[in-house]
XYZ file of C-alpha atoms in Angstrom:
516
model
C 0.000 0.000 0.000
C 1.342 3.251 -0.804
C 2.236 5.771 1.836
C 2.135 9.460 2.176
C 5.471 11.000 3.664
C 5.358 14.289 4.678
C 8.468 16.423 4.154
C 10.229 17.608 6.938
C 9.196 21.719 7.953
C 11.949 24.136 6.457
C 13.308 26.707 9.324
C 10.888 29.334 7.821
C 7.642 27.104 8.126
C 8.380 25.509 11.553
C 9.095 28.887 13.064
C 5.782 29.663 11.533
C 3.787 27.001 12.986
C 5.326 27.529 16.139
C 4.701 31.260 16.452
C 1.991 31.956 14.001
C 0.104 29.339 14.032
C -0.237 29.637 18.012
C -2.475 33.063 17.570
C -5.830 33.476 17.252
C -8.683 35.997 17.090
C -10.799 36.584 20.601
C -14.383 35.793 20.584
C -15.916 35.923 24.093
C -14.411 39.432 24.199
C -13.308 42.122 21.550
C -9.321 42.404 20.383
C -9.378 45.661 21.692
C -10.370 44.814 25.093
C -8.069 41.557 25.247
C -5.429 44.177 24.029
C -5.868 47.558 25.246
C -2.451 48.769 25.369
C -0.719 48.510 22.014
C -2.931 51.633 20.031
C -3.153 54.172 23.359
C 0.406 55.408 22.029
C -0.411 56.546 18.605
C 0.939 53.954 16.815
C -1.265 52.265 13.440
C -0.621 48.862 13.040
C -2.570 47.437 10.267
C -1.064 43.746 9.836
C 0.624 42.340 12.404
C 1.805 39.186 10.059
C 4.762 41.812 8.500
C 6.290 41.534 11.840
C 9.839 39.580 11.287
C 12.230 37.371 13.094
C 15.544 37.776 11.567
C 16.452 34.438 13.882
C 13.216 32.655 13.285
C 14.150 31.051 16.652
C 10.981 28.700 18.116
C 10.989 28.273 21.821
C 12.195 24.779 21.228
C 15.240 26.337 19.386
C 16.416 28.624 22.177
C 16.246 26.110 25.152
C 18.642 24.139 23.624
C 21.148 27.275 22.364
C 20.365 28.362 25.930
C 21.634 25.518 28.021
C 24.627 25.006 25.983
C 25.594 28.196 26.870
C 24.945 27.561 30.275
C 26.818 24.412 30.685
C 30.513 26.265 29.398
C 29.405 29.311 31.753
C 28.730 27.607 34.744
C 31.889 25.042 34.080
C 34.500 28.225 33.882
C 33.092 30.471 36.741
C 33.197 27.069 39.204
C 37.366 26.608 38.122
C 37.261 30.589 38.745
C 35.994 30.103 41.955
C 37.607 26.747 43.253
C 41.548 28.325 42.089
C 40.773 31.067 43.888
C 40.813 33.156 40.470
C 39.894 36.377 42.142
C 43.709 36.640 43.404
C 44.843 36.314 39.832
C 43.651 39.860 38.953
C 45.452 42.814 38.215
C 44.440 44.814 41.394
C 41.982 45.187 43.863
C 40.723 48.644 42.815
C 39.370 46.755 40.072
C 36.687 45.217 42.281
C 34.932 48.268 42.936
C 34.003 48.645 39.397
C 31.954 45.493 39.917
C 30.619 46.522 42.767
C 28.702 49.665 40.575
C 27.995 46.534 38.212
C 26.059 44.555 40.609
C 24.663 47.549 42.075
C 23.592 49.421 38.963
C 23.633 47.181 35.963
C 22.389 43.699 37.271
C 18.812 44.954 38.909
C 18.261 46.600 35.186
C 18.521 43.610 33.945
C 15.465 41.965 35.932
C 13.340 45.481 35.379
C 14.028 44.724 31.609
C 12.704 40.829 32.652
C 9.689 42.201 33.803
C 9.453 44.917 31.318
C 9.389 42.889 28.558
C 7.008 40.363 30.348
C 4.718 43.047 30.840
C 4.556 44.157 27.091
C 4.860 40.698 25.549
C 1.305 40.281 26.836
C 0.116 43.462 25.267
C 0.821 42.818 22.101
C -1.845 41.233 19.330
C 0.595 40.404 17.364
C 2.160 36.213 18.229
C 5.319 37.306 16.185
C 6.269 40.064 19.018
C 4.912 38.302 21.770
C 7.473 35.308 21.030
C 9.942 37.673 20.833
C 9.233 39.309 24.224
C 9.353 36.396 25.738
C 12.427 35.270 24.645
C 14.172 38.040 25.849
C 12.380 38.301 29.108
C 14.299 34.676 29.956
C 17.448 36.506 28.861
C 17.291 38.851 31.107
C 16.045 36.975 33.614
C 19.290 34.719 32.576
C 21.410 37.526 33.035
C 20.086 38.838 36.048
C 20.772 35.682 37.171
C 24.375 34.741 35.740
C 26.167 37.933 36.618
C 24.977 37.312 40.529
C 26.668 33.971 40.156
C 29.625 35.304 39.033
C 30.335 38.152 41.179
C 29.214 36.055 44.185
C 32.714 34.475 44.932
C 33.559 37.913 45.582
C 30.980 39.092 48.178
C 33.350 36.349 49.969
C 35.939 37.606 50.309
C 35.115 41.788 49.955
C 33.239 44.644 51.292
C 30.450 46.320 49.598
C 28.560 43.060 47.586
C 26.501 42.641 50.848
C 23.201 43.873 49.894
C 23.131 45.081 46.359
C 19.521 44.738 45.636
C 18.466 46.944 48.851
C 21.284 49.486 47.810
C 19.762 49.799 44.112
C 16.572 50.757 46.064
C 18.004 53.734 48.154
C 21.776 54.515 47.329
C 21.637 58.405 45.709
C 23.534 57.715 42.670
C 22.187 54.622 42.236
C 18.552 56.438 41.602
C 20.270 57.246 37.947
C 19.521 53.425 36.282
C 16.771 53.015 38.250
C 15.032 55.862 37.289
C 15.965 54.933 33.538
C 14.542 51.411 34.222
C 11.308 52.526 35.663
C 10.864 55.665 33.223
C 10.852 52.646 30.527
C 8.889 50.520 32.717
C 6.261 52.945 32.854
C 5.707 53.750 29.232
C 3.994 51.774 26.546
C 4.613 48.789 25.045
C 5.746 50.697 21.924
C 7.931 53.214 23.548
C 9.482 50.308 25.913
C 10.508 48.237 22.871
C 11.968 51.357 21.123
C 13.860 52.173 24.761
C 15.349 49.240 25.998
C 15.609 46.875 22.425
C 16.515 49.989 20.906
C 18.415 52.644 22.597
C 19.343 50.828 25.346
C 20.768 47.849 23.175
C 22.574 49.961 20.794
C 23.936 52.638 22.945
C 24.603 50.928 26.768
C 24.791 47.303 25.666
C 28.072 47.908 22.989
C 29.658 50.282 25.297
C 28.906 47.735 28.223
C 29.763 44.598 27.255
C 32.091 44.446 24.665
C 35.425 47.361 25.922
C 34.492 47.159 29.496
C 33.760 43.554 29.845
C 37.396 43.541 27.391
C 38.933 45.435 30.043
C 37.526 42.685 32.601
C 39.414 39.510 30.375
C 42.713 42.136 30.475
C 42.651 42.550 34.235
C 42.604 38.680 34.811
C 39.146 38.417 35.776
C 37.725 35.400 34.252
C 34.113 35.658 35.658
C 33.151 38.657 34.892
C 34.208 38.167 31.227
C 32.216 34.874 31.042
C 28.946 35.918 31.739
C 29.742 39.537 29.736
C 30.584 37.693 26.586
C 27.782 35.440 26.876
C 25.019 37.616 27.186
C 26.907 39.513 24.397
C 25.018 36.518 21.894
C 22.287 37.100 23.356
C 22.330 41.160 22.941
C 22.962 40.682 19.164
C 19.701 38.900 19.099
C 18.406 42.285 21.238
C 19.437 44.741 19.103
C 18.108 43.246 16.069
C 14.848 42.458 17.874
C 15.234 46.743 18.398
C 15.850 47.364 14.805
C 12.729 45.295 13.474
C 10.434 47.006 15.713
C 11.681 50.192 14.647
C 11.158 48.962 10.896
C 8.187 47.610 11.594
C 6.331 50.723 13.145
C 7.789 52.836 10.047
C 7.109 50.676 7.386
C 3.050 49.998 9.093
C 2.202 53.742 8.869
C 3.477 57.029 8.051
C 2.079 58.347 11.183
C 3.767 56.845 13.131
C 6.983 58.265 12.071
C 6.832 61.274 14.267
C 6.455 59.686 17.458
C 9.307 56.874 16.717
C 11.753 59.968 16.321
C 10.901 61.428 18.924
C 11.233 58.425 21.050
C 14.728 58.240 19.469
C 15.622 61.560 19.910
C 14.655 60.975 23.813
C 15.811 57.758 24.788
C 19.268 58.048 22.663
C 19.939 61.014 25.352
C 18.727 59.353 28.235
C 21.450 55.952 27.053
C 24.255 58.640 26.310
C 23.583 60.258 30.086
C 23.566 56.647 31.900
C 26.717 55.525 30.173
C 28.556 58.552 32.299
C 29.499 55.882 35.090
C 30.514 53.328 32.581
C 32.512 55.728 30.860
C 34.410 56.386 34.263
C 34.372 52.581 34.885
C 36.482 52.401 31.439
C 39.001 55.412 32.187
C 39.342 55.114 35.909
C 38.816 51.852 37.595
C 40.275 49.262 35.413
C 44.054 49.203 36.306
C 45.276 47.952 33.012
C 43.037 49.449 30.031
C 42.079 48.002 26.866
C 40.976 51.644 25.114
C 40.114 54.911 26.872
C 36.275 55.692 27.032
C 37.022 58.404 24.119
C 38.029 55.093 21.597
C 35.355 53.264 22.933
C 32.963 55.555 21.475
C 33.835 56.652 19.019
C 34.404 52.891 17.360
C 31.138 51.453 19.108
C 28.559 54.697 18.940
C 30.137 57.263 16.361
C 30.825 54.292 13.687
C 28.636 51.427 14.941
C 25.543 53.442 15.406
C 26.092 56.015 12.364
C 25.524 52.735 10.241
C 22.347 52.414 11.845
C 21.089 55.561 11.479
C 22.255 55.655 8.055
C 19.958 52.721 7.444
C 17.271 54.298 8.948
C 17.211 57.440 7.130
C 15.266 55.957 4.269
C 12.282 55.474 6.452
C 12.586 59.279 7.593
C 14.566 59.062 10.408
C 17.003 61.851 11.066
C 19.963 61.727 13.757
C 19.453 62.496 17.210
C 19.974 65.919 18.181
C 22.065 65.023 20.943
C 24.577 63.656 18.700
C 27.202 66.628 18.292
C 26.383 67.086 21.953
C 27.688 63.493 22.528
C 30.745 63.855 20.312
C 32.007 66.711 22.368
C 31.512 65.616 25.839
C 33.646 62.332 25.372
C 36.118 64.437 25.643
C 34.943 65.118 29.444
C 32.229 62.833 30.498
C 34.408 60.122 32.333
C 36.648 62.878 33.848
C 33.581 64.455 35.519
C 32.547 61.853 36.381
C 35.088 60.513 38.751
C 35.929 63.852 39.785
C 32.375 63.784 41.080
C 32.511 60.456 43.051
C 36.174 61.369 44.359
C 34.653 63.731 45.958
C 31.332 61.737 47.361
C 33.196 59.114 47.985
C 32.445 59.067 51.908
C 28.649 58.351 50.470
C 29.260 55.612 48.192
C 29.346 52.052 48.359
C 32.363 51.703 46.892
C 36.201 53.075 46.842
C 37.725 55.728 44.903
C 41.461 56.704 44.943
C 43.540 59.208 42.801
C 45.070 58.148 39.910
C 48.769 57.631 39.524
C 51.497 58.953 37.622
C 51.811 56.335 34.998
C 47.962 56.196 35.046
C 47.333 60.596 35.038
C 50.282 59.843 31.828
C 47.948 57.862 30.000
C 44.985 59.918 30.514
C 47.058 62.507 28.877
C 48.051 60.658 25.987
C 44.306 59.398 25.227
C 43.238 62.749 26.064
C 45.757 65.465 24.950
C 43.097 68.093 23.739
C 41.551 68.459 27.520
C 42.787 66.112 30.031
C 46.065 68.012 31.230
C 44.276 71.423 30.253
C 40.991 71.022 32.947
C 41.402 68.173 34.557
C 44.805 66.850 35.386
C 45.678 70.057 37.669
C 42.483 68.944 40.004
C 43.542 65.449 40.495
C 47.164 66.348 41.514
C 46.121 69.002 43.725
C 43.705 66.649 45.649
C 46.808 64.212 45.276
C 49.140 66.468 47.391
C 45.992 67.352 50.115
C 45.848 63.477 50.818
C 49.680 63.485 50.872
C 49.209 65.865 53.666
C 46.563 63.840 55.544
C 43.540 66.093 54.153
C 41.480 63.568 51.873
C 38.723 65.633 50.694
C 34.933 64.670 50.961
C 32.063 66.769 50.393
C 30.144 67.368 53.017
C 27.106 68.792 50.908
C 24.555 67.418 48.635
C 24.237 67.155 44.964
C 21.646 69.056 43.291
C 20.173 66.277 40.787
C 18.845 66.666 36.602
C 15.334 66.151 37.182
C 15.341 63.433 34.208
C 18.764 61.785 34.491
C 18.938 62.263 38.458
C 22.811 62.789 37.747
C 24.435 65.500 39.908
C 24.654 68.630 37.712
C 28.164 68.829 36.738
C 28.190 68.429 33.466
C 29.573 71.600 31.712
C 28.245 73.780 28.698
C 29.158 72.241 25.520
C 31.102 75.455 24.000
C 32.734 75.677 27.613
C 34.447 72.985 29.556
C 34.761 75.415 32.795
C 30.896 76.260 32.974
C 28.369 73.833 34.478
C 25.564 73.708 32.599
C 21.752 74.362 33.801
C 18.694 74.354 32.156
C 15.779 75.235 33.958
C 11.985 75.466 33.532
C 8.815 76.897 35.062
C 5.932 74.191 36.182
C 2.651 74.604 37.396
C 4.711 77.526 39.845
C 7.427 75.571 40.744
C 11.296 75.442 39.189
C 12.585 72.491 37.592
C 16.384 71.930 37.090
C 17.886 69.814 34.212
C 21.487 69.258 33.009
C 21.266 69.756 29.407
C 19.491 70.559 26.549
C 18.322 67.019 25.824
C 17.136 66.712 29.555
C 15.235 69.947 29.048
C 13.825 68.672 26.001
C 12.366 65.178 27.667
C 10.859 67.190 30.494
C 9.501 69.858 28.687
C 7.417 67.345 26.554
C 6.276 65.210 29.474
C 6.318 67.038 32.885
C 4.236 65.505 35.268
C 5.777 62.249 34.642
C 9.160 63.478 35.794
C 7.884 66.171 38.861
C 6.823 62.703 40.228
C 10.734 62.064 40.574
C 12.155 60.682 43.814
C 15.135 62.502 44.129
C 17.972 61.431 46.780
C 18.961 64.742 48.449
C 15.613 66.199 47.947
C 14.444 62.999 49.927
C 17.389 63.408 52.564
C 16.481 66.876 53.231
C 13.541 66.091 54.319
C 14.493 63.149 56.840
C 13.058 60.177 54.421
C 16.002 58.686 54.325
C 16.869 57.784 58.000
C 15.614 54.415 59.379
C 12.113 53.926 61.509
C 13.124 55.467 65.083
C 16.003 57.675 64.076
C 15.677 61.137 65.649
C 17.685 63.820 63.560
C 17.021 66.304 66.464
C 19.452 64.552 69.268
C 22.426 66.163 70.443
C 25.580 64.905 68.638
C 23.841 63.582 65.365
C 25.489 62.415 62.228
C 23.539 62.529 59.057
C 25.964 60.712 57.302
C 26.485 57.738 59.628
C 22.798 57.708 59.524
C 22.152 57.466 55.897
C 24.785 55.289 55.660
C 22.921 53.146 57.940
C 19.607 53.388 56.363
C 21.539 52.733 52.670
C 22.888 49.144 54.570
C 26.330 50.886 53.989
C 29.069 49.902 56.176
C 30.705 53.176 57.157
C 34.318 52.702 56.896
C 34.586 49.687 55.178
C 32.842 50.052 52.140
C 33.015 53.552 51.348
C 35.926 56.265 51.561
C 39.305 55.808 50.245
C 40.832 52.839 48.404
C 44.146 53.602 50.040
C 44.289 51.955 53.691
C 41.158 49.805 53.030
C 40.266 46.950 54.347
C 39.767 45.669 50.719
C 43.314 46.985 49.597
C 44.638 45.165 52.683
C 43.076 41.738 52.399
C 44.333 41.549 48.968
C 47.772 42.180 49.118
C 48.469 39.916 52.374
C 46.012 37.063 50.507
C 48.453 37.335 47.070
C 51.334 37.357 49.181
C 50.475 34.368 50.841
C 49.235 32.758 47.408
C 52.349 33.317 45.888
C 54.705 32.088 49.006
C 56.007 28.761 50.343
C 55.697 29.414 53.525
């Protein structure tokens, strides 16, 4: 008796079946009720079936892709951990840039889990639903992976403790969360276009690829494992970012308008968060791969040009913020440190001066600017802590509205003038730190009055723990908010120099590296 065979599905049609043919059309209630959220924005969508996967990865598909990965992670950070890698790197001043890491970086990570758990449901269309979902895991992965990695050394240093508490209340650390929930809080559109887009693009390349390079260079093997492979995963991201922005150009041309301005808004909002990665890059990895100036100007000024440049036949023009961006890597990573040199008694982490060899090579990378505005400060603070004067700030910041950065970045056309923008709100003053910042607020103000600014906060005794009494004789604000941030005064803030961190490390080496 003859028998049918059926062929087996092509890539194309099993992704298909498995995506596609997994939708259907509501009947006990209306689309639009089932799916409220994806046409509030603005955005047209008229067919949902144009929506692409470049990857046409099923679910079936990425399990497997997934726990290989896994597997070689999870087999290099346990020899990292069981040789007692964390001796093997460069120097101990390095640690503190993973301490901002897990502090900063790693709770984005689960916001952009849940974010993109959240909007995967409000989409109608299966194509973009699958592909939320997918990259919720990931981040949920990485969330996960860069915990594991960094946890061998919350054994043996200060400030690892409590990083998910920190992210929660820490001052500076308001700056990605506020990013993270600003996205959070938007639509599905507008989320997709800010963290698959902007965020992807801009803070991913800048993120993983020189700084986690920088990690491999100063010997530490962890940090480099889970950076390079969630880097697979983030080209996956960003072309996930560049289909949606394809796909809401190419549905309607009404949409255009609001897509640039996303772009124009969440391209500054990326270039203002990467300040503390560009100071990671300059200032707190001991042996550098490139300066933060290189980094950009290969990864953002080339990398994302391209994009743009692909864009443009849809409409889409450069961000504004662009020449903006090109001058202040001259300064951003300068100002930055500066900055939390001199907040460094409210931090959860160390800061130090540079050296000679290393204040050398800032020149070199830097020769336009560096020994011209900056290199003058960081000597002179040099010879005060020579002398047994450290300096700390004993004042608070005054924060951007939008970014929640201190305000000291300076006027584009003048490196020696901090810049302020200001603007007038149902009778009240709002402060910003730049034209782009300006711009953001201006177009949606009550979302940002509702900001929970640190000092602001501080000021008015919010930030002290239940039973604190600000009004006793002998008080200290600081040891108090240090307190209420689960800081340990002492040991995991103030200078590098004489730390307990500094000291562990150097007796630990030594006593790797003897016989005795």
């Amino acid at each position: 008796m003859d028998m049918k065979v059926k062929n087996k599905l092509g890539l194309k049609e099993r992704y298909a079946v498995m995506t596609r043919g997994l939708d259907w059309e509501t009947t006990y209630q209306p689309m639009d009720k089932v799916f409220p959220y994806d046409k509030f924005e603005g955005i047209k969508i008229h067919d949902w079936d144009k929506w692409e996967d470049p990857f046409r990865l099923t679910m079936e598909a990425y399990w497997k892709y997934q726990a290989e990965k896994e597997r070689k992670l999870y087999a290099i950070i346990d020899a990292f951990n069981q040789n007692n890698g964390h001796l093997g790197i460069t120097d101990a001043r390095y640690i503190n840039a993973l301490k901002i890491f897990l502090t900063a970086v790693t709770p984005l990570e689960y916001m952009a889990h849940r974010g993109f758990a959240h909007v995967g449901r409000q989409f109608r269309g299966a194509g973009a639903r699958v592909a939320c979902q997918m990259q919720s895991i990931d981040e949920l992965r990485h969330f996960q992976t860069q915990i594991h990695s960094m946890s061998n050394y919350n054994k043996h240093y200060n400030g690892f403790h409590d990083f998910q508490h920190m992210n929660d209340r820490v001052w500076y650390l308001s700056v990605p969360k506020s990013f993270g929930e600003d996205a959070f809080t938007s639509g599905p559109f507008e989320f997709l276009t800010s963290i698959s887009f902007s965020f992807e693009y801009v803070l991913t390349n800048l993120l993983f690829v020189p700084f986690i390079s920088g990690a491999a260079y100063n010997g530490d093997m962890a940090a480099t494992t889970f950076g390079f492979s969630a880097q697979s995963d983030e080209a996956r991201h960003m072309t996930l970012g560049l289909e949606i922005i394809k796909f809401m150009l190419e549905q309607d041309p009404d949409n255009l308008p609001i897509v640039q301005r996303w772009i124009e808004k969440w391209t500054w909002r990326g270039i203002r968060l990467l300040s503390i990665v560009a100071m990671m890059t300059d200032y707190m990895l001991p042996k550098r791969v490139m300066s933060w100036k290189e980094s950009w100007e290969l990864y953002f000024e080339q990398g994302v040009s391209a994009l743009f440049n692909d864009l443009a036949r849809y409409g889409i023009t450069v961000p504004k913020c662009w020449e903006q961006a090109k001058i202040e890597k001259e300064h951003i990573s300068h100002q930055t440190w500066a900055t939390f040199y001199q907040f460094g008694a409210a931090a959860a982490f160390h800061t130090w001066i540079p050296g000679k060899e290393e204040l050398d090579w800032l020149s070199e990378k830097y020769p336009n600017t560096f020994d011209k505005y900056y290199r003058p400060r960081f000597e002179h603070w040099a010879e005060e802590a020579a002398q047994g004067k450290r300096f700390y700030s004993k004042t608070l910041p005054m924060l951007c509205q939008v970014c929640q950065i201190p305000m000291f970045f300076t006027e584009p056309d003048d490196p020696t003038k901090i810049c302020y923008r200001e603007t007038d709100y149902n009778g009240d003053k709002y402060h910003t730190c730049s034209d782009g910042c300006k711009h953001v607020f201006d177009h949606e103000p009550e979302k940002y009055v509702q900001a929970w600014l640190p000092p602001h906060q501080v000021f008015q005794g919010n930030c002290f723990n239940p039973g604190v009494d600000p009004t006793v004789e002998g008080f200290d604000p600081l040891a108090a908010l240090m307190d209420y941030y689960h800081v340990q005064n002492g040991r995991d803030n103030m200078d590098f120099d004489g730390s307990e961190d500094q000291k562990n490390f150097e007796t630990w080496r030594q006593t790797a590296k003897s016989n005795t």
